[in-house]
Backbone as ProteinMPNN parsed JSONL, in Angstrom:
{"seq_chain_A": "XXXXXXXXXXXXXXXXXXXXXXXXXXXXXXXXXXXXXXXXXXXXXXXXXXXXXXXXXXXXXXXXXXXXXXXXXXXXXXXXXXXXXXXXXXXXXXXXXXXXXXXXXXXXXXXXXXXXXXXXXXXXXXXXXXXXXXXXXXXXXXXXXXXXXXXXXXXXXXXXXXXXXXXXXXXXXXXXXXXXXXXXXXXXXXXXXXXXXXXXXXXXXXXXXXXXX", "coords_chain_A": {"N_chain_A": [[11.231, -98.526, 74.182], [7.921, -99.239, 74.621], [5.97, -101.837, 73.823], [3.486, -101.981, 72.528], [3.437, -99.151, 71.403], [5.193, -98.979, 69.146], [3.609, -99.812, 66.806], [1.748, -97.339, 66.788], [3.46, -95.49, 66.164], [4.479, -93.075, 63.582], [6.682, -93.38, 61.086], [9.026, -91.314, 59.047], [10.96, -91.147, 56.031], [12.646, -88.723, 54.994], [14.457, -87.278, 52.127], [16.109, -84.461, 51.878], [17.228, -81.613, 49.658], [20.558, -79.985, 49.719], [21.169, -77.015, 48.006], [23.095, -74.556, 46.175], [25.691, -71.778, 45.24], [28.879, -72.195, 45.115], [30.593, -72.49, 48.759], [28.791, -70.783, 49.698], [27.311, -72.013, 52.554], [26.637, -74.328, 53.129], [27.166, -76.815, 53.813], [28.017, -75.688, 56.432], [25.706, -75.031, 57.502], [24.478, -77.469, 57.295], [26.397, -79.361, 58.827], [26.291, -77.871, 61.585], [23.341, -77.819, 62.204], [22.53, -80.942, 62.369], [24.634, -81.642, 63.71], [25.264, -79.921, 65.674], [27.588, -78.059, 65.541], [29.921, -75.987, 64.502], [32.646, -74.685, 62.159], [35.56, -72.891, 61.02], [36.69, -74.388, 58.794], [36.078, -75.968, 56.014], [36.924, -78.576, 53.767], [35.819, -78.001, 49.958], [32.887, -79.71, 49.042], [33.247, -82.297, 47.485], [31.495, -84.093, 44.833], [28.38, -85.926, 46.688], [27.469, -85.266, 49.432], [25.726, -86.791, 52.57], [24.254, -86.251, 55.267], [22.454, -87.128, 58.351], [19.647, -86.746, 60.092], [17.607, -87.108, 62.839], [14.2, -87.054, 64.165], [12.188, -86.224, 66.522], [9.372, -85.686, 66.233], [7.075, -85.168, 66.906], [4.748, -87.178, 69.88], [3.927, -89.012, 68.375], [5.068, -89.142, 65.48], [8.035, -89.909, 63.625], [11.169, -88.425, 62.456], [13.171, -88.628, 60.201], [15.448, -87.056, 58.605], [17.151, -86.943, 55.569], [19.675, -84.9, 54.963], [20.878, -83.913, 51.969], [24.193, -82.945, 50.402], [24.983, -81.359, 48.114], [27.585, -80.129, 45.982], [29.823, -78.932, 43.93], [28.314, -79.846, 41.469], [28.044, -78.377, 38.911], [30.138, -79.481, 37.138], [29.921, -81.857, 37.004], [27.002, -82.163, 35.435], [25.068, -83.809, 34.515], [24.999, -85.351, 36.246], [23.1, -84.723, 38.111], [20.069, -85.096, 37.926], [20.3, -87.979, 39.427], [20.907, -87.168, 41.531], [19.182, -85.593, 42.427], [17.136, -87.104, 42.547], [13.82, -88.788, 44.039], [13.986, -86.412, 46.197], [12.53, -85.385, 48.708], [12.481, -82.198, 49.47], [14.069, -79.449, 49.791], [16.897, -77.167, 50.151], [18.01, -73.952, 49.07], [20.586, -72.249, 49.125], [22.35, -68.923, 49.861], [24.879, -66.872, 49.747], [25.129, -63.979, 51.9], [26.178, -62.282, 52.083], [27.76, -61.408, 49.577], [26.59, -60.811, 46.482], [26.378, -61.741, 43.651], [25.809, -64.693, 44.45], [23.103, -64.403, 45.189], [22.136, -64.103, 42.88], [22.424, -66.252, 41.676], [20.328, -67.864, 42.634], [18.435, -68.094, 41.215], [18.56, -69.754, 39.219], [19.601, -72.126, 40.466], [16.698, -73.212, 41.595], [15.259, -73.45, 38.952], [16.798, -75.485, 37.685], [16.703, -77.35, 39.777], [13.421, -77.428, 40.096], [13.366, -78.329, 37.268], [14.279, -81.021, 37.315], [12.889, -82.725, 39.169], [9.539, -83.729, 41.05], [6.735, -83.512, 42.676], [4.395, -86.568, 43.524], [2.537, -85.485, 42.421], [3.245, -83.85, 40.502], [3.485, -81.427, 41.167], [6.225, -78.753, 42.329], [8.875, -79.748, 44.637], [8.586, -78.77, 48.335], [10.238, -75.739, 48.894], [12.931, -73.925, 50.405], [14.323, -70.95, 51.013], [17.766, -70.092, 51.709], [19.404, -67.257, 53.811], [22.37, -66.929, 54.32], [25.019, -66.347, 56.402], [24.432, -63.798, 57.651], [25.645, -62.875, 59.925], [27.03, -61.608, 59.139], [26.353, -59.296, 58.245], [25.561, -55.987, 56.02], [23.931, -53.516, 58.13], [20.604, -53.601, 57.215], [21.176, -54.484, 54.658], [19.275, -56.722, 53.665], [16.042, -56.108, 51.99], [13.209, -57.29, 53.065], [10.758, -56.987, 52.328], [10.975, -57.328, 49.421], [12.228, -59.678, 49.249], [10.093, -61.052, 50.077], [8.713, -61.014, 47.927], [10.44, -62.199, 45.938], [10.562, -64.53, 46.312], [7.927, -65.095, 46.45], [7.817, -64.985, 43.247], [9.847, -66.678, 42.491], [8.944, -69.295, 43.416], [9.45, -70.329, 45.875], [9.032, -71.378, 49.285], [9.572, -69.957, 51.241], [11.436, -67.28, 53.374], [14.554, -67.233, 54.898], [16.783, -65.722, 57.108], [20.037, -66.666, 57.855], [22.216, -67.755, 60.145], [25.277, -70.119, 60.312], [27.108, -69.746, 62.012], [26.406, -68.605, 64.191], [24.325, -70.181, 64.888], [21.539, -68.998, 64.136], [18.485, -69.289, 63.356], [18.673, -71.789, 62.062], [17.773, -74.366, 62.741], [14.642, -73.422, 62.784], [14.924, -72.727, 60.022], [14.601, -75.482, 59.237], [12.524, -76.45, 60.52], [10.442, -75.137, 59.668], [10.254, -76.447, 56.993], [10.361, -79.15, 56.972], [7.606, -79.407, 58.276], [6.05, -78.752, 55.72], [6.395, -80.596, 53.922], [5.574, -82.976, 55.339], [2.9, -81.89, 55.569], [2.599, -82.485, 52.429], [3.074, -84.95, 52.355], [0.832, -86.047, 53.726], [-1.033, -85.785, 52.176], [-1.07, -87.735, 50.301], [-2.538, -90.658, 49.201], [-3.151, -92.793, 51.741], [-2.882, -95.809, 51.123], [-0.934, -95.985, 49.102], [1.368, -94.948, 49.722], [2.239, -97.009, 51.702], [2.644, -99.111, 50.089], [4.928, -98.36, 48.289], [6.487, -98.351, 51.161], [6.952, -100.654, 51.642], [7.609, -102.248, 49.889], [10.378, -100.795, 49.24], [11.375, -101.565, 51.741], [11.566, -104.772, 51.231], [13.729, -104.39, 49.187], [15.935, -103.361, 50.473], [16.6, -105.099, 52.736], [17.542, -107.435, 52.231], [19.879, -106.801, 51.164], [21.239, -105.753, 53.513], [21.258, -107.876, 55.119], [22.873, -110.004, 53.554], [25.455, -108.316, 54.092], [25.713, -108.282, 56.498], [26.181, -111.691, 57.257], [28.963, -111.989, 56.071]], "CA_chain_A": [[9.878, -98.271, 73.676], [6.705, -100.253, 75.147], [5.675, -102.828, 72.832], [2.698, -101.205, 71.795], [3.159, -97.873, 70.678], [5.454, -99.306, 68.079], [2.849, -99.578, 65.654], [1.293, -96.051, 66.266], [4.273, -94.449, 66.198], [4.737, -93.262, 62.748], [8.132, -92.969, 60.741], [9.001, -90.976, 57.577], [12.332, -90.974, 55.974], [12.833, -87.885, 54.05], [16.012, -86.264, 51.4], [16.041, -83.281, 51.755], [18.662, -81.609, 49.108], [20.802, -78.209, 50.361], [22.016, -76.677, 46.99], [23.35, -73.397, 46.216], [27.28, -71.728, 45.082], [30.114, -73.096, 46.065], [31.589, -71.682, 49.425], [27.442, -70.142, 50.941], [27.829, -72.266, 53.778], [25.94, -75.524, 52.836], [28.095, -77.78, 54.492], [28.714, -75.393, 57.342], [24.504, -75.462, 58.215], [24.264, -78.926, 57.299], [26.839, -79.717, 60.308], [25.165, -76.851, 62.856], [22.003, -78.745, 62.442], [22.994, -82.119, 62.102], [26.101, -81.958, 64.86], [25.688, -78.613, 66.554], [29.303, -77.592, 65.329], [30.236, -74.804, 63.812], [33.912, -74.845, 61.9], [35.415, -71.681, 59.368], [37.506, -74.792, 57.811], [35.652, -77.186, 55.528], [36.927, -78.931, 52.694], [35.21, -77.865, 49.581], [32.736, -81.036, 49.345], [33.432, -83.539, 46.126], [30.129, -84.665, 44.807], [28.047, -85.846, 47.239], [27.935, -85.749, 51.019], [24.656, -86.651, 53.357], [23.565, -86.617, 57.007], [20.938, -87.857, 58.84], [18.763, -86.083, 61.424], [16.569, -87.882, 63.271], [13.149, -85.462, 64.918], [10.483, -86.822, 67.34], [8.793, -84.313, 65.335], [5.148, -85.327, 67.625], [4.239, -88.23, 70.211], [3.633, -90.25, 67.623], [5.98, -89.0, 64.561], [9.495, -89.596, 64.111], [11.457, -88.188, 60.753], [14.115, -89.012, 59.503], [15.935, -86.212, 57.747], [18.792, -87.336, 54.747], [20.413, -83.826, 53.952], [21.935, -83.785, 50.923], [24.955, -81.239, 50.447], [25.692, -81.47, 46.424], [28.706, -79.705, 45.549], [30.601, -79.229, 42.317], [28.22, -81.175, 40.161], [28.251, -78.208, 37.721], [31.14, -80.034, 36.543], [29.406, -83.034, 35.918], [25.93, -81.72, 35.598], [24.328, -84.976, 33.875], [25.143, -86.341, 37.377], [22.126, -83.951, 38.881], [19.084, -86.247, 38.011], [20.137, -89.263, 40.193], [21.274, -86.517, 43.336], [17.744, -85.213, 43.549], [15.894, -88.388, 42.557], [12.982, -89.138, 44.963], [14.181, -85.438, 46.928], [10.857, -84.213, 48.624], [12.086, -80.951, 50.015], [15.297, -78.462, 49.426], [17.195, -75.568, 50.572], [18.631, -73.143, 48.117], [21.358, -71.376, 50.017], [23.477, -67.732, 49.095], [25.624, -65.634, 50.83], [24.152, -62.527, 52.214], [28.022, -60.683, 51.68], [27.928, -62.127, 48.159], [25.287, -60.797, 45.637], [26.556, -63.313, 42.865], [25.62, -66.021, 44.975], [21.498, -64.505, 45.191], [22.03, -64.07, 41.32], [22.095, -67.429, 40.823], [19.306, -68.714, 42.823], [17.179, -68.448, 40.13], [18.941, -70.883, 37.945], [19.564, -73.34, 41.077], [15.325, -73.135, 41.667], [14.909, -73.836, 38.084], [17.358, -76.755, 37.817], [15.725, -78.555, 41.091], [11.916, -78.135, 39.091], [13.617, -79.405, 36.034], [14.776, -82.67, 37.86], [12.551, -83.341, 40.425], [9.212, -82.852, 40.838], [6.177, -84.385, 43.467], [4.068, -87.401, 43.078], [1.144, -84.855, 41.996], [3.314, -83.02, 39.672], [4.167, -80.372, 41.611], [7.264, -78.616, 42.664], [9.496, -80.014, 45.467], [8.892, -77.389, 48.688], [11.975, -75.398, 48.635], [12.829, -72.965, 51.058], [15.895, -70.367, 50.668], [18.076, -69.162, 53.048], [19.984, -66.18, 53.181], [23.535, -67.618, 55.067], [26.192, -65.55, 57.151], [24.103, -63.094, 58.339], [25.92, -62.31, 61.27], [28.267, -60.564, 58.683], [25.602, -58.19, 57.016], [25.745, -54.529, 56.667], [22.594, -53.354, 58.225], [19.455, -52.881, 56.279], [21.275, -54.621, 53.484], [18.186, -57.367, 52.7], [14.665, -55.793, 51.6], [12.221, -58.231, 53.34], [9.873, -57.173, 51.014], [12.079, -57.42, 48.134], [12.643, -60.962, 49.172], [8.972, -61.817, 50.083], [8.107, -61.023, 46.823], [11.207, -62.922, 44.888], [10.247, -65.628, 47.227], [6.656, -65.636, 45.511], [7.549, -65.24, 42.076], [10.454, -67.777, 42.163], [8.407, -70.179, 43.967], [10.014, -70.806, 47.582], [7.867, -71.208, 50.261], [9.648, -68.787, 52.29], [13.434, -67.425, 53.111], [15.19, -67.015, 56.763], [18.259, -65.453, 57.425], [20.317, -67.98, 58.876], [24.018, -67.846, 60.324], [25.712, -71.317, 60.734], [28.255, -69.944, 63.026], [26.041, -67.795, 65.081], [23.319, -70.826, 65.506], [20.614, -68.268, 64.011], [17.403, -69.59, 62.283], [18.973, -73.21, 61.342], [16.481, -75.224, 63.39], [13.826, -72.8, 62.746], [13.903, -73.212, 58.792], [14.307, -76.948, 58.866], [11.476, -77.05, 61.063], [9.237, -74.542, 58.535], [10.865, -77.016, 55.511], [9.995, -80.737, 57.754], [5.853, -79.077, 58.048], [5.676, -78.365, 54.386], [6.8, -81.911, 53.733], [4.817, -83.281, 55.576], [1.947, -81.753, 54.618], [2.476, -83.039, 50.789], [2.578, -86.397, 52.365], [-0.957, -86.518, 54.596], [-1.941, -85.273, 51.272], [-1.154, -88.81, 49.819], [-3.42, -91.699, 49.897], [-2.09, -93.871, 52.664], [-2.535, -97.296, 50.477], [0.153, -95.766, 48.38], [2.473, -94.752, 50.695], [2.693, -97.953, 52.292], [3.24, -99.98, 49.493], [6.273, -97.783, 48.349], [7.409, -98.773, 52.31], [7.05, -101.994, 51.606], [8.944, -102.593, 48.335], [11.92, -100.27, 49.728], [11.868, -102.768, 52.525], [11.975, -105.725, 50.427], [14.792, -104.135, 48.58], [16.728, -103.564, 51.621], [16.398, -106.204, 54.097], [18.398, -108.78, 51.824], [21.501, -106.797, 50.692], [21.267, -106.029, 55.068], [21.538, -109.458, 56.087], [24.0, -110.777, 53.169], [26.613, -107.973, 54.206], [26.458, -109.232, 58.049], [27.021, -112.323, 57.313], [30.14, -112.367, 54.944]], "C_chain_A": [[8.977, -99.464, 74.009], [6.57, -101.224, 73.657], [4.69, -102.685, 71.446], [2.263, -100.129, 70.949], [4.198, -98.238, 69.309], [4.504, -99.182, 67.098], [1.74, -98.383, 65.505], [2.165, -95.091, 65.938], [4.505, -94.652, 64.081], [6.314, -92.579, 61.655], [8.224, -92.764, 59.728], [11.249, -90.876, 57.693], [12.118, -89.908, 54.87], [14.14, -86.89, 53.363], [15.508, -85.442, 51.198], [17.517, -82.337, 51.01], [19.216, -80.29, 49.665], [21.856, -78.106, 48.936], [22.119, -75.384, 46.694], [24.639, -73.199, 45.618], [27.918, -72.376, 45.572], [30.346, -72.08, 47.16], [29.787, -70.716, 50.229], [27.742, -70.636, 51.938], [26.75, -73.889, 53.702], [26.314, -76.584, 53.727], [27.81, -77.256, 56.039], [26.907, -75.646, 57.737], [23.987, -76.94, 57.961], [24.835, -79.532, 58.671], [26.305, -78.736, 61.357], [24.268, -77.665, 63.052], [21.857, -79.6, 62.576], [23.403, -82.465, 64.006], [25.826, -80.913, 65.683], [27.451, -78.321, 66.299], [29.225, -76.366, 64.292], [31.869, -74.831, 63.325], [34.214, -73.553, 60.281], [36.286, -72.807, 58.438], [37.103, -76.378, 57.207], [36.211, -77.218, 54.151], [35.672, -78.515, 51.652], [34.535, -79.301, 48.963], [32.602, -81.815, 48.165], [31.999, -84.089, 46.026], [29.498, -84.755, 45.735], [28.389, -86.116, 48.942], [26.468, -85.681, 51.556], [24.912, -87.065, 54.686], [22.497, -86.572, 57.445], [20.538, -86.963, 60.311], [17.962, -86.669, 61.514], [15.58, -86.851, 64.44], [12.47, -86.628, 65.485], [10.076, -85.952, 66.953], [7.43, -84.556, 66.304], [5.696, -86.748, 68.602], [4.099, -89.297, 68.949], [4.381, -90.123, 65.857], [7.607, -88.978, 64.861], [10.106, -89.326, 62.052], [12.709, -88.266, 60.811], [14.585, -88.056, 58.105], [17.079, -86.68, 56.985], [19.101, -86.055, 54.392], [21.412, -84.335, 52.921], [22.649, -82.925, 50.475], [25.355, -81.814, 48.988], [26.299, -80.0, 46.36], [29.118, -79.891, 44.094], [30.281, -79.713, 40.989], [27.689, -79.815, 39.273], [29.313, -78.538, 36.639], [30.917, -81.432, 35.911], [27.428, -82.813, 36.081], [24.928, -83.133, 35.437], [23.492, -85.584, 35.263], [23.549, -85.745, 38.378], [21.074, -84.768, 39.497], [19.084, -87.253, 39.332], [20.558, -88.645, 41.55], [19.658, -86.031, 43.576], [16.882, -86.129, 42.783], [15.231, -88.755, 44.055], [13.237, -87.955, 46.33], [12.25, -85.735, 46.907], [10.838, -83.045, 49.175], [13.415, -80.288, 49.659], [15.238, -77.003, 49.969], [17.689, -74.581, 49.756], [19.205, -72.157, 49.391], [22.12, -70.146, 49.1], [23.774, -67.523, 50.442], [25.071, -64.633, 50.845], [25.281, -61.695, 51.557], [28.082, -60.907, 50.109], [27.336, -61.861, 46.974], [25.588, -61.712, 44.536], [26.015, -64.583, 43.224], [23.786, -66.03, 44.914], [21.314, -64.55, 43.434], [21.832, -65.33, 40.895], [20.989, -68.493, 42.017], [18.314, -69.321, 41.782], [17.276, -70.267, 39.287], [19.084, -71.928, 39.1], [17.957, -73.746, 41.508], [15.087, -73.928, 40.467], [15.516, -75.361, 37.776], [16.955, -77.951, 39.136], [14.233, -78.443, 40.152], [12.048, -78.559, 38.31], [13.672, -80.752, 36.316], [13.857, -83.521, 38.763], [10.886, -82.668, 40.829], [8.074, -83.948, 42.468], [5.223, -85.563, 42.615], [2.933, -86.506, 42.305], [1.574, -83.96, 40.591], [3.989, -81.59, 40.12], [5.696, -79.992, 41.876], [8.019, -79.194, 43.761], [9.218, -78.628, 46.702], [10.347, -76.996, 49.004], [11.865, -74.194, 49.328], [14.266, -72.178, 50.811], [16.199, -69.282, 51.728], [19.25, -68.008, 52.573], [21.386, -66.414, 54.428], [24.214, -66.28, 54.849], [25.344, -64.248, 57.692], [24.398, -62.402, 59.869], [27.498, -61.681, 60.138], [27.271, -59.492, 57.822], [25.939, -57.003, 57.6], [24.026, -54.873, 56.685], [22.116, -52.87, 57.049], [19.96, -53.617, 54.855], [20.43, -55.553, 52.962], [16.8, -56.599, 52.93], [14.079, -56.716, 51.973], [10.956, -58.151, 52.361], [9.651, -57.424, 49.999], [11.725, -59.232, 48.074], [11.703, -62.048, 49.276], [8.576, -62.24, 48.633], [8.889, -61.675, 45.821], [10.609, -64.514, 45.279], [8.621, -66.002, 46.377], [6.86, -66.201, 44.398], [8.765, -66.294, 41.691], [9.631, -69.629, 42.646], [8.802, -70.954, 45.223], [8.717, -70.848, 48.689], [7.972, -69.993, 51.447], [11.134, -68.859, 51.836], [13.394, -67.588, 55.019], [16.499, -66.536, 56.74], [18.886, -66.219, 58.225], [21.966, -67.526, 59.186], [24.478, -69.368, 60.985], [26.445, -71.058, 61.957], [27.532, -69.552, 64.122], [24.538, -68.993, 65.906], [22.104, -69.87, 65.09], [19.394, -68.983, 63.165], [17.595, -70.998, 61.494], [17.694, -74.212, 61.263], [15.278, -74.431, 62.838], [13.496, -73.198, 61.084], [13.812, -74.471, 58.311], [13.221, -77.009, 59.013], [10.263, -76.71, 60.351], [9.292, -75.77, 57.417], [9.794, -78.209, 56.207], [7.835, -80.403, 57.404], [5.476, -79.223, 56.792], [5.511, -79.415, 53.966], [5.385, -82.715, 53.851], [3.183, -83.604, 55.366], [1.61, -82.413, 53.081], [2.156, -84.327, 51.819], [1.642, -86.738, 53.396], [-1.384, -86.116, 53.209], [-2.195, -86.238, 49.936], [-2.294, -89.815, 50.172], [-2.78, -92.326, 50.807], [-1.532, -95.006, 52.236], [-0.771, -97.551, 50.191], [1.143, -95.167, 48.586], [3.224, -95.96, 51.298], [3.268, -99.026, 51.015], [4.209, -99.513, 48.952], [7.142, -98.446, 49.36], [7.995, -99.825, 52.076], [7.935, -102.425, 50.546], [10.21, -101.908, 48.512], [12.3, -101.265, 51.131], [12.512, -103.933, 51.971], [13.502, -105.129, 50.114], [16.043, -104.082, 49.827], [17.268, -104.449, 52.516], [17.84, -107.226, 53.043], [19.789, -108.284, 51.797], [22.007, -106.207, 52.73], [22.016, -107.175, 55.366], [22.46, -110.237, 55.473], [25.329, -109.685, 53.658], [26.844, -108.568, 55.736], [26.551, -109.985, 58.068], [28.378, -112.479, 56.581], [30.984, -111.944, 56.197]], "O_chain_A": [[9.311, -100.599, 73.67], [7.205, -101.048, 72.617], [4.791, -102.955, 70.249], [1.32, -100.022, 70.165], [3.849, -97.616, 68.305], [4.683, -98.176, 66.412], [0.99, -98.293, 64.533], [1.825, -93.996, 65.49], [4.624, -95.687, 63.425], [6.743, -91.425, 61.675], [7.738, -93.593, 58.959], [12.159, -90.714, 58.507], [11.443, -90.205, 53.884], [14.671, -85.962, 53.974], [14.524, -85.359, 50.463], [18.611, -82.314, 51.574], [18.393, -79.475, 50.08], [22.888, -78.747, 48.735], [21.066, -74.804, 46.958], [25.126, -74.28, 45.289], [27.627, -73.167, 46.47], [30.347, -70.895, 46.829], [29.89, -70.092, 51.286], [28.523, -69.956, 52.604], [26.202, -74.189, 54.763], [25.431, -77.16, 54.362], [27.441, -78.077, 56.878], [26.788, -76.673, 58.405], [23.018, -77.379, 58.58], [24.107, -80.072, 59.504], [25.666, -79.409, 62.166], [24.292, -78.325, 64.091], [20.749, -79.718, 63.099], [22.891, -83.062, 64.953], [26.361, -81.131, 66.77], [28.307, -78.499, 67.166], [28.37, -76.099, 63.447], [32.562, -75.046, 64.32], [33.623, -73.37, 59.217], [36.662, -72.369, 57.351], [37.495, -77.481, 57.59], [36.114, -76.254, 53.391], [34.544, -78.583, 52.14], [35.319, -80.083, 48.425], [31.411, -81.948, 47.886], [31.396, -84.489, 47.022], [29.594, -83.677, 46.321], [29.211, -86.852, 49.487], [25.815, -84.706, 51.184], [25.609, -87.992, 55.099], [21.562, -85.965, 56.923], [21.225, -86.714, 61.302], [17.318, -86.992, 60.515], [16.058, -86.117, 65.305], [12.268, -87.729, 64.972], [10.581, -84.981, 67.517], [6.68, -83.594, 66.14], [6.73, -87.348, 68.307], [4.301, -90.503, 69.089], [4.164, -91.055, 65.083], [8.256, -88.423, 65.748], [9.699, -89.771, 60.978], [13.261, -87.792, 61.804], [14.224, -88.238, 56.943], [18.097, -86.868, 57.651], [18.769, -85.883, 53.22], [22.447, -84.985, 53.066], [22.062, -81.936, 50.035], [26.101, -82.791, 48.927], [25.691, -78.96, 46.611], [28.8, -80.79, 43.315], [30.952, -79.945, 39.983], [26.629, -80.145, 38.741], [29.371, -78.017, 35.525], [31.377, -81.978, 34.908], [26.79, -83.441, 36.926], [24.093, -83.384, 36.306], [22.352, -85.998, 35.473], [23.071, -86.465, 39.255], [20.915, -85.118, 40.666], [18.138, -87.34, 40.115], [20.599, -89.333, 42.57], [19.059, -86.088, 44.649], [15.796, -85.682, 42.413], [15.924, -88.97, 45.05], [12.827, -88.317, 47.432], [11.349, -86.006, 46.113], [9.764, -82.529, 49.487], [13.943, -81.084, 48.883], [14.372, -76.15, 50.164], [17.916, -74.013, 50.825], [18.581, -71.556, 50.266], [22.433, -70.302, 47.92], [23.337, -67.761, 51.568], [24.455, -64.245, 49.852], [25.244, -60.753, 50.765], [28.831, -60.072, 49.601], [27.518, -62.777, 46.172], [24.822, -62.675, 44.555], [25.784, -65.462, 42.394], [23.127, -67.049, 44.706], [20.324, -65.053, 42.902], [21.172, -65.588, 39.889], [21.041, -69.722, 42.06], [17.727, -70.385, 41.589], [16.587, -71.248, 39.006], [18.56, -72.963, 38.687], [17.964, -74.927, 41.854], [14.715, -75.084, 40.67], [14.75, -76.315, 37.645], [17.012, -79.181, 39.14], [13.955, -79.443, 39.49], [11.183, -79.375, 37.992], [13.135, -81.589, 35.589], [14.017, -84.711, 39.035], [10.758, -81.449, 40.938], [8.6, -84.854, 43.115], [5.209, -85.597, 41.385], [2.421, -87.146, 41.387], [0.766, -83.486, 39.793], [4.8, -80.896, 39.508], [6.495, -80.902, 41.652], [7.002, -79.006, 44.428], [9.52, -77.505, 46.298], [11.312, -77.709, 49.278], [10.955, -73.405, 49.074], [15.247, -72.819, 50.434], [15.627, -68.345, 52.284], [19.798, -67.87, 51.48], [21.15, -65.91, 55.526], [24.193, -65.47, 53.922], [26.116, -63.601, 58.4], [23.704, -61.721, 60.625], [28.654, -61.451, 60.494], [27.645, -58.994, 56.76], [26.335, -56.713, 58.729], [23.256, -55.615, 56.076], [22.623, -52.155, 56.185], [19.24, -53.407, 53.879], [20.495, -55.573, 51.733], [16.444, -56.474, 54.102], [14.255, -57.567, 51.102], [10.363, -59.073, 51.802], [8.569, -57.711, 49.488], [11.167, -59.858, 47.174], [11.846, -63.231, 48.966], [8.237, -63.352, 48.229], [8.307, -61.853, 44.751], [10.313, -65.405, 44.483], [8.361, -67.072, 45.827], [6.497, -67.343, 44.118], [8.686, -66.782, 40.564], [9.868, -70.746, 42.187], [8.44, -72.107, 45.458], [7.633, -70.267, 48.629], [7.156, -69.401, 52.154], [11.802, -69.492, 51.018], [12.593, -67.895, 55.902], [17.329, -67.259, 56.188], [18.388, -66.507, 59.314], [22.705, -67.004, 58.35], [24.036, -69.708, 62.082], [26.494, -71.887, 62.866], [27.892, -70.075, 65.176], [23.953, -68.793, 66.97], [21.335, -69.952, 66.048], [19.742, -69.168, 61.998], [16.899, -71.33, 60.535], [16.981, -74.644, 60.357], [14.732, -75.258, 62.108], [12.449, -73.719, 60.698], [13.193, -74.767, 57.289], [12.521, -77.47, 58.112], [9.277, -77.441, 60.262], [8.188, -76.037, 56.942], [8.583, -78.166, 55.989], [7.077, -80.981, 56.625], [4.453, -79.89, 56.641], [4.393, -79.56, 53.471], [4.509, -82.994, 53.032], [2.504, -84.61, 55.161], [0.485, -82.76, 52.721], [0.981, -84.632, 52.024], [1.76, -87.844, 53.922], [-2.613, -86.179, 53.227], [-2.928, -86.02, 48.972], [-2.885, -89.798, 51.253], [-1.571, -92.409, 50.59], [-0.407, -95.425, 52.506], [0.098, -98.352, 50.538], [1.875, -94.805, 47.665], [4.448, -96.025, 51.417], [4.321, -99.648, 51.161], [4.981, -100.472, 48.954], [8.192, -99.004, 49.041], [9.195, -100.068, 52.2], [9.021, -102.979, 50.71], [11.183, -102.404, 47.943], [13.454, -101.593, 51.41], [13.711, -104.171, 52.115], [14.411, -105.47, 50.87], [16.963, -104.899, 49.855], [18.419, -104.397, 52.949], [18.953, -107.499, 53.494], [20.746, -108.94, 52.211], [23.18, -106.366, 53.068], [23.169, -107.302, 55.776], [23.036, -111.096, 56.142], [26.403, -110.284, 53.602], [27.854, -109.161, 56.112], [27.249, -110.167, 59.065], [28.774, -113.631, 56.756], [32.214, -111.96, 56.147]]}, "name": "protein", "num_of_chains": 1, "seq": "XXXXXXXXXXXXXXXXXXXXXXXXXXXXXXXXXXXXXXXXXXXXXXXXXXXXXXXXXXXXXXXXXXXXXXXXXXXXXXXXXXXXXXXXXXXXXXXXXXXXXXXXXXXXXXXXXXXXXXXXXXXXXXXXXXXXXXXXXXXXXXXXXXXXXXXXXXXXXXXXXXXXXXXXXXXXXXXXXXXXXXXXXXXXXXXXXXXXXXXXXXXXXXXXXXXXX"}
C-alpha cells in the first residue's frame, strides 16, 4: 500500500453475532463464508467460537468482520450479556427441515434486543436466515409469510441460504455489512474516533508486553 492512501483508507472492525438452535448450521455458514469450506461433521461448538473476515468492502473501506458463533449458552444463559456486548449486527439462523428451530426465533430476536442494543437506542440490525435449503420440499416457505414475520419481529430481511450448496451466504452478509454501516455514517465522526483511540490505547501495551516475554 502507497504511503498515502493509508490515511484515506478507512477501517471498521465489526462483531457480528450468528445465533440460533443448536445443530441450524451456524458454524457450518460461519466456515462457508469465512473459509469457503463446507463439512457435514462439526463438533457441536462449546461456548464461544469467532472468525474474522476481512472485505475491501470500497476503494477506500476495509471491514473487518468478527463472527460470533454462540452455542450452548442456554446452559449458562447469564453468560449472554458479555457474548453480545458491543455486537453491532446479527444473524438469527433456523433450519428450513426443522419448524422448531423457526419457533424459536422469536425468543432468540428478543433475547439479542434484551442484551444489546445501538448507541442511539435502537435495535442491533439483525437479519435471519432460513439454512439448508437445498433440502426443502418445494413451496414449503411463504415469502410473504416471512416478509411479514420479518416486519413484525423486526429483522431487516431473511435469505434462504445453504452452507453446503454456497447459496445466498455472501449475499446476506453483504445485505447485513450495508445496514451496519449505515448505523455508523449515522454517528458523529468525533465520537467514533475517540472510541478508536481508547481501544488502541488499551491494546497496544498488552501487544508489545506479550512479544517481548
Amino acid at each position: 500500500m502507497a504511503g498515502g492512501s493509508v490515511s484515506e483508507c478507512k477501517e471498521y472492525l465489526f462483531k457480528v453475532l450468528v445465533i440460533g438452535e443448536l445443530g441450524v448450521g451456524k458454524t457450518s455458514i460461519i466456515k462457508r463464508y469465512v473459509h469457503q469450506l463446507f463439512s457435514q461433521h462439526y463438533r457441536a461448538t462449546i461456548g464461544v467460537d469467532f472468525a474474522l473476515k476481512v472485505l475491501n468492502w470500497d476503494s477506500k473501506t476495509l471491514v473487518r468482520l468478527q463472527l460470533w458463533d454462540i452455542a450452548g449458552q442456554e446452559r449458562f444463559g447469564n453468560m449472554t450479556r458479555v457474548y453480545y456486548k458491543e455486537a453491532v449486527g446479527a444473524f438469527v439462523v433456523f433450519d428450513i427441515t426443522r419448524g422448531s428451530t423457526f419457533e424459536a426465533v422469536s425468543k432468540w430476536k428478543h433475547d439479542l434486543d434484551s442484551k444489546v442494543k445501538l448507541a442511539n437506542g435502537n435495535p442491533i440490525p439483525c437479519v435471519l436466515l432460513a439454512n439448508k435449503c437445498d433440502q426443502k420440499k418445494d413451496g414449503s416457505n411463504n415469502s410473504s409469510l416471512m416478509d411479514n414475520f420479518c416486519k413484525e419481529a423486526g429483522f431487516l430481511g431473511w435469505f434462504e441460504t445453504s452452507a453446503k450448496e454456497n447459496i445466498n451466504v455472501d449475499e446476506a452478509a453483504r445485505f447485513l455489512v450495508e445496514n451496519i454501516l449505515l448505523n455508523d455514517k449515522g454517528l458523529p465522526y468525533e465520537e467514533n474516533n475517540g472510541d478508536k483511540i481508547k481501544l488502541d490505547q488499551q491494546t497496544v501495551p498488552a501487544e508489545s508486553k506479550s512479544g517481548c516475554c
